[in-house]
GROMACS .gro file of C-alpha atoms in nm:
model
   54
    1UNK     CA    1   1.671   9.697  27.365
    2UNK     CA    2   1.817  10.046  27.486
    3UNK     CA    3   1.803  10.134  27.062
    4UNK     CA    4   1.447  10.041  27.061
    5UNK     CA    5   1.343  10.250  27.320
    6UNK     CA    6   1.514  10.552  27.221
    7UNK     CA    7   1.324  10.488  26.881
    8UNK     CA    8   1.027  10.468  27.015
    9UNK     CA    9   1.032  10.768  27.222
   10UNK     CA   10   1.138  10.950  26.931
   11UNK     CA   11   0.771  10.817  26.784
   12UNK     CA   12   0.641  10.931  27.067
   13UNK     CA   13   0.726  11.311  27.071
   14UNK     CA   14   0.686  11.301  26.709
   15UNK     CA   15   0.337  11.131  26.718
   16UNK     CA   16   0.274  11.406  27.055
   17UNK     CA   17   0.387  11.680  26.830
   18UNK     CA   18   0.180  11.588  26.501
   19UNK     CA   19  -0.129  11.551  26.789
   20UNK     CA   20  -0.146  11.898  26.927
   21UNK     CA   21  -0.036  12.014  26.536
   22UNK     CA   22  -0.346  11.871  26.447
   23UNK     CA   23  -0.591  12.016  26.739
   24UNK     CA   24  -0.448  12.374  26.732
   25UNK     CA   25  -0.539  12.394  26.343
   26UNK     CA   26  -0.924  12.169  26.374
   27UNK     CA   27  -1.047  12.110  26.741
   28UNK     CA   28  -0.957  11.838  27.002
   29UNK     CA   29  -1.252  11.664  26.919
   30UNK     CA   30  -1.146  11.568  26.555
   31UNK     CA   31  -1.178  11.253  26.423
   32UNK     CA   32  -0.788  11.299  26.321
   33UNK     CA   33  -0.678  11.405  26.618
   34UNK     CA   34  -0.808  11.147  26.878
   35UNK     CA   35  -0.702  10.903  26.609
   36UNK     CA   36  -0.344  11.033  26.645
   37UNK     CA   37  -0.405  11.050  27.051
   38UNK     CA   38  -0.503  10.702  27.057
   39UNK     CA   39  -0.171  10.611  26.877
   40UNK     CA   40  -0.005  10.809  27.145
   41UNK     CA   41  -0.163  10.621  27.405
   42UNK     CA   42  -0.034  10.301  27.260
   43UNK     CA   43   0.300  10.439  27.194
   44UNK     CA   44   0.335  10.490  27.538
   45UNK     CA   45   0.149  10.175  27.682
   46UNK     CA   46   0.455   9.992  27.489
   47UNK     CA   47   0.710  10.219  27.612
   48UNK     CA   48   0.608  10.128  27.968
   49UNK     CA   49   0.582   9.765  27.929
   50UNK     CA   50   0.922   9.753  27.777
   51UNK     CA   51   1.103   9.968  28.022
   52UNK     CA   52   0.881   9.789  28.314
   53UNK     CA   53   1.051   9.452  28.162
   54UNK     CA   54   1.399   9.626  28.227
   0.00000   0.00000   0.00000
């Protein structure tokens, strides 16, 4: 469980990195971008249910 969250906080930053990658070179309104953010959110909804679980 602990490896798994580690991993998925390293998606996180990476997925939060790619994100404002993407707005600083289009606009925050870009279909690509609040696709990424949307992933984001996701990422982190899971990280919160599994470390709620803990």
């Amino acid at each position: 469980m602990v490896a798994e969250i580690r991993q998925l906080l390293q998606h996180i930053e990476t997925t939060r990195e790619r994100m404002i990658f993407l707005a600083s070179s289009t606009s925050i309104t870009d279909h690509q971008v609040v696709q990424v953010s949307t992933e984001l959110d996701n990422l982190i909804n899971r990280y919160f249910i599994l470390t709620k679980k803990q």
